[in-house]
Coordinates of N, CA and C in Angstrom, one line a residue:
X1 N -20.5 -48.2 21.7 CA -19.2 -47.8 21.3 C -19.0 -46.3 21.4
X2 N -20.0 -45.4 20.8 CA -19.8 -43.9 21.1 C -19.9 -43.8 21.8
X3 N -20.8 -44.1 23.3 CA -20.1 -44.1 24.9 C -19.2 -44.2 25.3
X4 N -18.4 -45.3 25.2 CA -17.1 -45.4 25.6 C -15.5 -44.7 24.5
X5 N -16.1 -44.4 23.5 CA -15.1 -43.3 23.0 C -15.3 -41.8 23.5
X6 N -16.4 -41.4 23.9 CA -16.8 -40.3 24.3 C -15.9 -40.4 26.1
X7 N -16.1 -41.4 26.7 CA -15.5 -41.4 27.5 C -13.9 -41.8 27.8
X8 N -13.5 -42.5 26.4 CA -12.2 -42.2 26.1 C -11.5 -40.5 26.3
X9 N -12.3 -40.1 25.0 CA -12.0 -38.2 25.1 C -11.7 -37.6 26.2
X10 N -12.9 -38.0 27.0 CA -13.3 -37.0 28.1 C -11.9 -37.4 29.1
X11 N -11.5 -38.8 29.4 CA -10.5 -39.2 30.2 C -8.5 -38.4 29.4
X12 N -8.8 -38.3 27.8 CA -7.5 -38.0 27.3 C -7.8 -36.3 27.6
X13 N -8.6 -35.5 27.4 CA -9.0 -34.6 27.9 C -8.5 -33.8 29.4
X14 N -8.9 -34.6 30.3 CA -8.8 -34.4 31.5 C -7.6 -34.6 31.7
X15 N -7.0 -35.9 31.2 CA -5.4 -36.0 31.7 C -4.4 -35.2 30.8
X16 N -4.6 -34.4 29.6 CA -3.8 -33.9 29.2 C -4.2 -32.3 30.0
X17 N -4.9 -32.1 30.5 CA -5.0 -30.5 31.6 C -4.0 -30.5 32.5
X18 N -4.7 -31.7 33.1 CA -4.0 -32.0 34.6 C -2.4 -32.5 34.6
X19 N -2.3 -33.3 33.1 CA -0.9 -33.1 33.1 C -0.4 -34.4 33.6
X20 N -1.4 -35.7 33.7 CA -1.8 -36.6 34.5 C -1.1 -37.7 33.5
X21 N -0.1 -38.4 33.4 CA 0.0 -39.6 32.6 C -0.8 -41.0 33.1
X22 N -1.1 -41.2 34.2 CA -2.1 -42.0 35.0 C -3.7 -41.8 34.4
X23 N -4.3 -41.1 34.4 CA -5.1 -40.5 33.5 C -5.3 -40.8 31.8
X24 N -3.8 -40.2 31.2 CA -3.6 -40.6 30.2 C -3.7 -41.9 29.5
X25 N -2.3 -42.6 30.5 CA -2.8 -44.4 30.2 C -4.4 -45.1 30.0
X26 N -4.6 -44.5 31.0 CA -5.8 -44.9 30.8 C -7.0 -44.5 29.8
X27 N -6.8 -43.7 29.6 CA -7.7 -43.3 28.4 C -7.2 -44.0 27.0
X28 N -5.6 -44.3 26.7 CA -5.0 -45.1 25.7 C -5.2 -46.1 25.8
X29 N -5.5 -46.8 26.9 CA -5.9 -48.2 27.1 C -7.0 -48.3 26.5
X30 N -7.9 -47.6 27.2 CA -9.6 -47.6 26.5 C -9.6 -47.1 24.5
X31 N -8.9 -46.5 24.4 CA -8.5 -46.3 22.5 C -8.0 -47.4 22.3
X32 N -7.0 -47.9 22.9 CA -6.5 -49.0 22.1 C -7.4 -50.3 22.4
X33 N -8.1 -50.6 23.0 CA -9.5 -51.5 23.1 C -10.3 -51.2 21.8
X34 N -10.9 -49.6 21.6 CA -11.3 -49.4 20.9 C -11.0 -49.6 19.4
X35 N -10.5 -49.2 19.3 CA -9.3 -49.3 17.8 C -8.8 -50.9 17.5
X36 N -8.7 -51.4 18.3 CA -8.9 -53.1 17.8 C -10.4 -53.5 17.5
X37 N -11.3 -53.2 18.5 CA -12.7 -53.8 18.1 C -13.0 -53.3 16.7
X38 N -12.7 -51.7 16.8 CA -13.4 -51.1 15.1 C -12.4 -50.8 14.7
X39 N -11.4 -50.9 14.0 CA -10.6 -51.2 12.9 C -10.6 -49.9 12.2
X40 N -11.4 -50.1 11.7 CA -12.1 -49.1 10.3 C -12.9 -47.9 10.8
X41 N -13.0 -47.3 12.4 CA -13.4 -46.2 12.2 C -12.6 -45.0 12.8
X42 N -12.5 -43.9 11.9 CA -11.5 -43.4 11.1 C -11.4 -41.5 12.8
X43 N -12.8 -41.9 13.5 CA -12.4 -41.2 14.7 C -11.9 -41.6 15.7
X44 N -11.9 -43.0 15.5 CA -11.2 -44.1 17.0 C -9.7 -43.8 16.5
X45 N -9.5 -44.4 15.6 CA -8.1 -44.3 15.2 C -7.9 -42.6 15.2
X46 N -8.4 -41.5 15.2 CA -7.6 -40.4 15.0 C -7.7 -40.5 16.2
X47 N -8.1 -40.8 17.5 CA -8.4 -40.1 19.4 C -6.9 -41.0 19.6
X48 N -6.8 -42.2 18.7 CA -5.9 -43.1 19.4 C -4.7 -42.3 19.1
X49 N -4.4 -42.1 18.2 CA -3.1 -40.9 17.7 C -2.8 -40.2 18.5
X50 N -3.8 -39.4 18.6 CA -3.6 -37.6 19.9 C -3.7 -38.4 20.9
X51 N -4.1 -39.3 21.7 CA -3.6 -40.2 23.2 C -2.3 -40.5 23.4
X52 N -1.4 -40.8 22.2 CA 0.1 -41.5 21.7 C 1.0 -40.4 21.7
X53 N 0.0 -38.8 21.1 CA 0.9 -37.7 21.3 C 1.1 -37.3 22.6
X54 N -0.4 -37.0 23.2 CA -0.4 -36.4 24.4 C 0.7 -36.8 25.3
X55 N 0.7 -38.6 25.1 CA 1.6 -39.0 26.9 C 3.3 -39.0 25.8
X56 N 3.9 -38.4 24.9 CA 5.0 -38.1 24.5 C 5.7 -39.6 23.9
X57 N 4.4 -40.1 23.0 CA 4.9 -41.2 22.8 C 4.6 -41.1 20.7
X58 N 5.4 -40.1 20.0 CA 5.0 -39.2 18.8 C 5.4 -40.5 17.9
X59 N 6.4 -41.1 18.3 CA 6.5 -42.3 16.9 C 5.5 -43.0 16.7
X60 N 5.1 -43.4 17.9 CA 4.0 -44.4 17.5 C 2.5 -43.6 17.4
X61 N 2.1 -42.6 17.8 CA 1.0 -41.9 17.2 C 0.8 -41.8 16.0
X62 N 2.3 -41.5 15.1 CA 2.4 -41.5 13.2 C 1.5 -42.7 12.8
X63 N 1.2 -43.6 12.6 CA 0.6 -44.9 12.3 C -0.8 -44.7 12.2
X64 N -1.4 -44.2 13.5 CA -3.1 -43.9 13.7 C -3.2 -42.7 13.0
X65 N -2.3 -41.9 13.3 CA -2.5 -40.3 12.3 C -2.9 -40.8 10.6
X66 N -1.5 -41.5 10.5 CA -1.7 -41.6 8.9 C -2.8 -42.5 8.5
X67 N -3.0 -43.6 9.0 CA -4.8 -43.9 8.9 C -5.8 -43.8 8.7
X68 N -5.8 -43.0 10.0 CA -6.7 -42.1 10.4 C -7.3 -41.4 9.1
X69 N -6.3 -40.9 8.6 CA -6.2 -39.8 6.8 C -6.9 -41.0 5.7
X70 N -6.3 -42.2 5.9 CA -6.3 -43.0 4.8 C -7.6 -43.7 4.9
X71 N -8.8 -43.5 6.1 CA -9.6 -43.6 6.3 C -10.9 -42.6 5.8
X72 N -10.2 -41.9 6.2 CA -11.4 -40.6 5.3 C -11.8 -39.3 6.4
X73 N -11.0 -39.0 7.1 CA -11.0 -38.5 8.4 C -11.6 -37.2 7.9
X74 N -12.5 -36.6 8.0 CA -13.0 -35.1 7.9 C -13.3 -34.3 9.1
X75 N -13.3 -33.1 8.5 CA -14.3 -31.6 9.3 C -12.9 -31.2 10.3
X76 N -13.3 -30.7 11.4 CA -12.3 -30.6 12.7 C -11.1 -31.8 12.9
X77 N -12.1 -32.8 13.2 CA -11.3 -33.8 13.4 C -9.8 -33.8 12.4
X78 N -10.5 -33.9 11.4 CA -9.1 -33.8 9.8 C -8.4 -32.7 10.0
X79 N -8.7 -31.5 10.4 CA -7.9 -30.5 10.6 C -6.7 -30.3 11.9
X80 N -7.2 -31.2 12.9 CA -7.0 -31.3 14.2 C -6.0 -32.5 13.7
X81 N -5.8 -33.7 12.6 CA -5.3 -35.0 12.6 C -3.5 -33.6 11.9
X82 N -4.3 -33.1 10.5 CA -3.1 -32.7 10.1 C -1.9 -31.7 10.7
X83 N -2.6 -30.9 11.8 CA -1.9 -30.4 12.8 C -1.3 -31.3 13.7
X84 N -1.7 -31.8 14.1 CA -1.0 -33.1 15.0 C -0.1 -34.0 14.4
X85 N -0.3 -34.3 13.1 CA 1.1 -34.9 12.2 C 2.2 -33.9 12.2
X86 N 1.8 -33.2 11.4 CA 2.8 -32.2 10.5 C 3.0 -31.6 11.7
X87 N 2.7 -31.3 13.1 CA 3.7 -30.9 14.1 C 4.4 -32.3 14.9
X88 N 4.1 -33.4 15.0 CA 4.7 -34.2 15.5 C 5.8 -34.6 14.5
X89 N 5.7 -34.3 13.2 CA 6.9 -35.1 11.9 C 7.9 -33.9 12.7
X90 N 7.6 -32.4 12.6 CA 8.1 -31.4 12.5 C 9.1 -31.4 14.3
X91 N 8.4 -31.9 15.0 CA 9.3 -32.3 16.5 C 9.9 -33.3 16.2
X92 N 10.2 -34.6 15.6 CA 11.5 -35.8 15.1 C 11.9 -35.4 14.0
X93 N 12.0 -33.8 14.0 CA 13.0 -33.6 12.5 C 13.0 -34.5 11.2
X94 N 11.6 -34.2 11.6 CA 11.1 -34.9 9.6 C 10.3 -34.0 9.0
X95 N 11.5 -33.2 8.5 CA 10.9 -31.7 8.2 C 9.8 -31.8 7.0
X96 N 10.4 -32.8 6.1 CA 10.0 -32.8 4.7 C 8.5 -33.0 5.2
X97 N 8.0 -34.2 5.6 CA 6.6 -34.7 5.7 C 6.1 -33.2 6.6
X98 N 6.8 -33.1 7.1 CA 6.0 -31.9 8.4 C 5.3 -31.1 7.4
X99 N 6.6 -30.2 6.6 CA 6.2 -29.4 5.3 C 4.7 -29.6 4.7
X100 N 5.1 -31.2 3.8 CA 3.9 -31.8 3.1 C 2.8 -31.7 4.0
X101 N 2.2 -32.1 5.4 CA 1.6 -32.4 6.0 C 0.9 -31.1 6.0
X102 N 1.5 -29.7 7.0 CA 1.0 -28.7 7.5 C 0.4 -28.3 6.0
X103 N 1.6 -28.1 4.9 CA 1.0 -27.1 4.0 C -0.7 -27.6 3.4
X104 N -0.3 -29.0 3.3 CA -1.8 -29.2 3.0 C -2.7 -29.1 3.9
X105 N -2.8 -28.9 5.5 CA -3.6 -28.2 6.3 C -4.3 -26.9 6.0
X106 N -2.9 -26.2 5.9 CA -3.0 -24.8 5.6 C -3.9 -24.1 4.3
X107 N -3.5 -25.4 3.0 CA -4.3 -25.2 2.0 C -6.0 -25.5 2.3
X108 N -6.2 -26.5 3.0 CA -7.6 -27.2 3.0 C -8.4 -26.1 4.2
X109 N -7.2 -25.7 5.5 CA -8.4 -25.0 6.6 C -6.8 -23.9 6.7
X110 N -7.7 -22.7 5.9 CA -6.4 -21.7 5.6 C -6.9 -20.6 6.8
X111 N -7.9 -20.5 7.6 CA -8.1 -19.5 8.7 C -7.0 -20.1 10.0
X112 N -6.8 -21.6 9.7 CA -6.1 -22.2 11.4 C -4.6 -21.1 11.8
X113 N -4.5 -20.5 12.3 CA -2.9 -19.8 12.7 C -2.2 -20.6 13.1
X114 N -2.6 -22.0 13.8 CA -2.2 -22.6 14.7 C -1.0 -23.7 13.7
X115 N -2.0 -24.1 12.4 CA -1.3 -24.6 11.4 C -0.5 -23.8 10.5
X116 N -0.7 -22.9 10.5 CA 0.4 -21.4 9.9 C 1.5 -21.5 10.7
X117 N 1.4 -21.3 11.9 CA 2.5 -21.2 13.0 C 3.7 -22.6 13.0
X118 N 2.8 -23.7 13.1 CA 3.5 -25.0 12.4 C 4.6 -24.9 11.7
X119 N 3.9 -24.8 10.2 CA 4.4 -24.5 9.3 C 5.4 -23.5 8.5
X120 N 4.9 -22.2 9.5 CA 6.2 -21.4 9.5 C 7.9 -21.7 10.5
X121 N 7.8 -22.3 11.9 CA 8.2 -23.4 12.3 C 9.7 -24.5 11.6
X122 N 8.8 -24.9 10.7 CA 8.8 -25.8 10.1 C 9.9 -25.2 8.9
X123 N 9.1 -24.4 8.1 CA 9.9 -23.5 7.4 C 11.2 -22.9 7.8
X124 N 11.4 -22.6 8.8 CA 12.4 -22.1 9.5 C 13.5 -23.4 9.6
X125 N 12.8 -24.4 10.0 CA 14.1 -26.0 10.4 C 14.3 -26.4 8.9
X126 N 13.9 -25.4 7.7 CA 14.4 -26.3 6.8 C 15.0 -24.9 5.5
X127 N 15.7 -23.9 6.5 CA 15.9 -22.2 5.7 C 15.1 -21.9 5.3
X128 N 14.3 -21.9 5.1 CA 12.9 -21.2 4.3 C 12.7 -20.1 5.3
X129 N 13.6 -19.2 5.2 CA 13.2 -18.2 6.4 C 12.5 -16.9 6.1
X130 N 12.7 -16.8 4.6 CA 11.9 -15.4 3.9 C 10.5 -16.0 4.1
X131 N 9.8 -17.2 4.0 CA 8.2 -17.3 3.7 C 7.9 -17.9 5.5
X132 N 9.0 -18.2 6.3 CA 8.4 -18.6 7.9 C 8.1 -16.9 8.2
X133 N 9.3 -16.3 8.2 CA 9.1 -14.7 8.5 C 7.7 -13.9 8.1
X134 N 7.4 -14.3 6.7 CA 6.3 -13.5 6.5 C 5.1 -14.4 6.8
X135 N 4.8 -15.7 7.3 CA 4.1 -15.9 7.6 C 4.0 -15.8 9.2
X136 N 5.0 -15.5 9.9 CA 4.8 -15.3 11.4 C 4.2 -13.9 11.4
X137 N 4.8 -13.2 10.8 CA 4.9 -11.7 10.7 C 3.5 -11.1 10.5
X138 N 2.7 -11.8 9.2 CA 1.5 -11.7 8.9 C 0.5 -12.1 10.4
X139 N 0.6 -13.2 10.5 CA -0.2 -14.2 11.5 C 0.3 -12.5 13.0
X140 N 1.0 -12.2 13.5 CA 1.4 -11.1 14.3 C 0.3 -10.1 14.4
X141 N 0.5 -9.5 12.7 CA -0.1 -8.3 12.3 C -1.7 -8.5 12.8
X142 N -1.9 -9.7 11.9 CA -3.6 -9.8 11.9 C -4.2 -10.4 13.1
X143 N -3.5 -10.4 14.2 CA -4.3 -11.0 15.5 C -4.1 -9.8 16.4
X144 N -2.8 -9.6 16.3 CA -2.0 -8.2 17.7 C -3.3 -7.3 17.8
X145 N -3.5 -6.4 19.2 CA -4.2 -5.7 19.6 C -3.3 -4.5 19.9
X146 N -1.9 -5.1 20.4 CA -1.1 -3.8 20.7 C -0.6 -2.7 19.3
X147 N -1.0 -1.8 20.1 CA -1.6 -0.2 19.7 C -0.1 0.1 18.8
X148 N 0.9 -0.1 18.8 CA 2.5 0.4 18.3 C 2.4 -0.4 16.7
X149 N 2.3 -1.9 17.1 CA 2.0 -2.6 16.0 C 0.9 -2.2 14.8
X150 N 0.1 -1.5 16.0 CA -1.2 -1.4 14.6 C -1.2 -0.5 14.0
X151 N -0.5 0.6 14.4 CA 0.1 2.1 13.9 C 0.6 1.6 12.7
X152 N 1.3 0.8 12.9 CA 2.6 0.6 11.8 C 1.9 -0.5 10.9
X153 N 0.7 -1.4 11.0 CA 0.3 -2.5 10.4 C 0.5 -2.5 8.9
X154 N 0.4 -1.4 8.3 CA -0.1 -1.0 6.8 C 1.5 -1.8 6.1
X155 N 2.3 -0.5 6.8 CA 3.5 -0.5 6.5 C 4.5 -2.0 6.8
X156 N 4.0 -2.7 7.9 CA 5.0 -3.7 8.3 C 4.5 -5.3 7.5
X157 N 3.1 -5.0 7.2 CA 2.1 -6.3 6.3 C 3.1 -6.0 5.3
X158 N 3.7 -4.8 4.7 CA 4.2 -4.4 3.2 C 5.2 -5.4 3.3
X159 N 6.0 -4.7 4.4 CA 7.5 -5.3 4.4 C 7.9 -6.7 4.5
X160 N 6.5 -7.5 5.5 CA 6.6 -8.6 5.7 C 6.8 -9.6 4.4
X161 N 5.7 -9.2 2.7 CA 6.0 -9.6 1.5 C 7.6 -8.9 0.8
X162 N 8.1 -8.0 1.5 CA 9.1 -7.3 0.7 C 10.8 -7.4 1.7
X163 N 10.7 -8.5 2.3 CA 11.9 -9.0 3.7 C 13.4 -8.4 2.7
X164 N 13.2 -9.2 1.6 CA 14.4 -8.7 0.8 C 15.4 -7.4 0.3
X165 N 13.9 -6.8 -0.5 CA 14.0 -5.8 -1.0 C 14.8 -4.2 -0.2
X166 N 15.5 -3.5 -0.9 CA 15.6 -2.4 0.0 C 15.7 -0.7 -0.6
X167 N 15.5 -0.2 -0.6 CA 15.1 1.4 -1.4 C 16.2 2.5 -1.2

């Protein structure tokens, strides 16, 4: 069984590079084989999710994501499931769950930017524009290398908590 999910991956992998839905199918085919024989294991069902995302098929990925969770999904994988909901709620304008989704990413694996980014996103499709702003703004400051930005970093980290305020 871990052979043939391993070579599930490796085929959802390859076809989501190449951009291949031929590829893709076929790797969902071999998840969804898998995910009927084992029911209950909580990495078949999360691969089968991200295969449902990859080939642009997001409704029906919701079901294996949320399982997936209700399974007991940990480590990367769990981190990788809540990014993949809470951005797929957040592309069919289901802001609320997106919200729910990312922030508890954000709370449980608070280094991911990727789930900051989401969720500031997110924040934005629902006015929350003072806390998307300072979390893009932040997420900016603390990765940028360009030299203009980092002159000003002290000052602009300030303002990014102080969007409102004016002196």
């Amino acid at each position: 069984m871990r052979d043939r999910l391993a070579e599930a991956i490796q085929l959802r992998e390859t076809g989501r590079a190449k951009q291949d839905q031929a590829i893709l199918e076929e790797a969902r085919t071999l998840l969804l084989e898998l995910v009927a024989a084992y029911p209950d294991d909580a990495e078949i069902t999360f691969q089968t999710a991200v295969v449902h995302d990859n080939l642009g098929l997001e409704r029906e990925s919701i079901p294996f994501y949320l399982r997936a969770l209700a399974q007991g999904l940990s480590g990367p994988d769990l981190e990788r499931c809540l990014l993949g909901l809470g951005s797929t709620y957040r592309g069919l304008g289901e802001y609320q769950q997106a919200e729910e989704t990312l922030r508890r990413g954000v709370r449980e694996f608070p280094h991911n930017r990727a789930l900051q980014t989401f969720l500031a996103m997110t924040l934005y499709n629902t006015q929350q524009y003072k806390e998307a702003m300072e979390l893009v703004l932040t997420n900016l400051l603390e990765t940028t290398s360009d030299e203009k930005l980092q002159y000003f970093k002290r000052g602009l980290l300030y303002y990014a908590l102080h969007l409102d305020e004016t002196w």
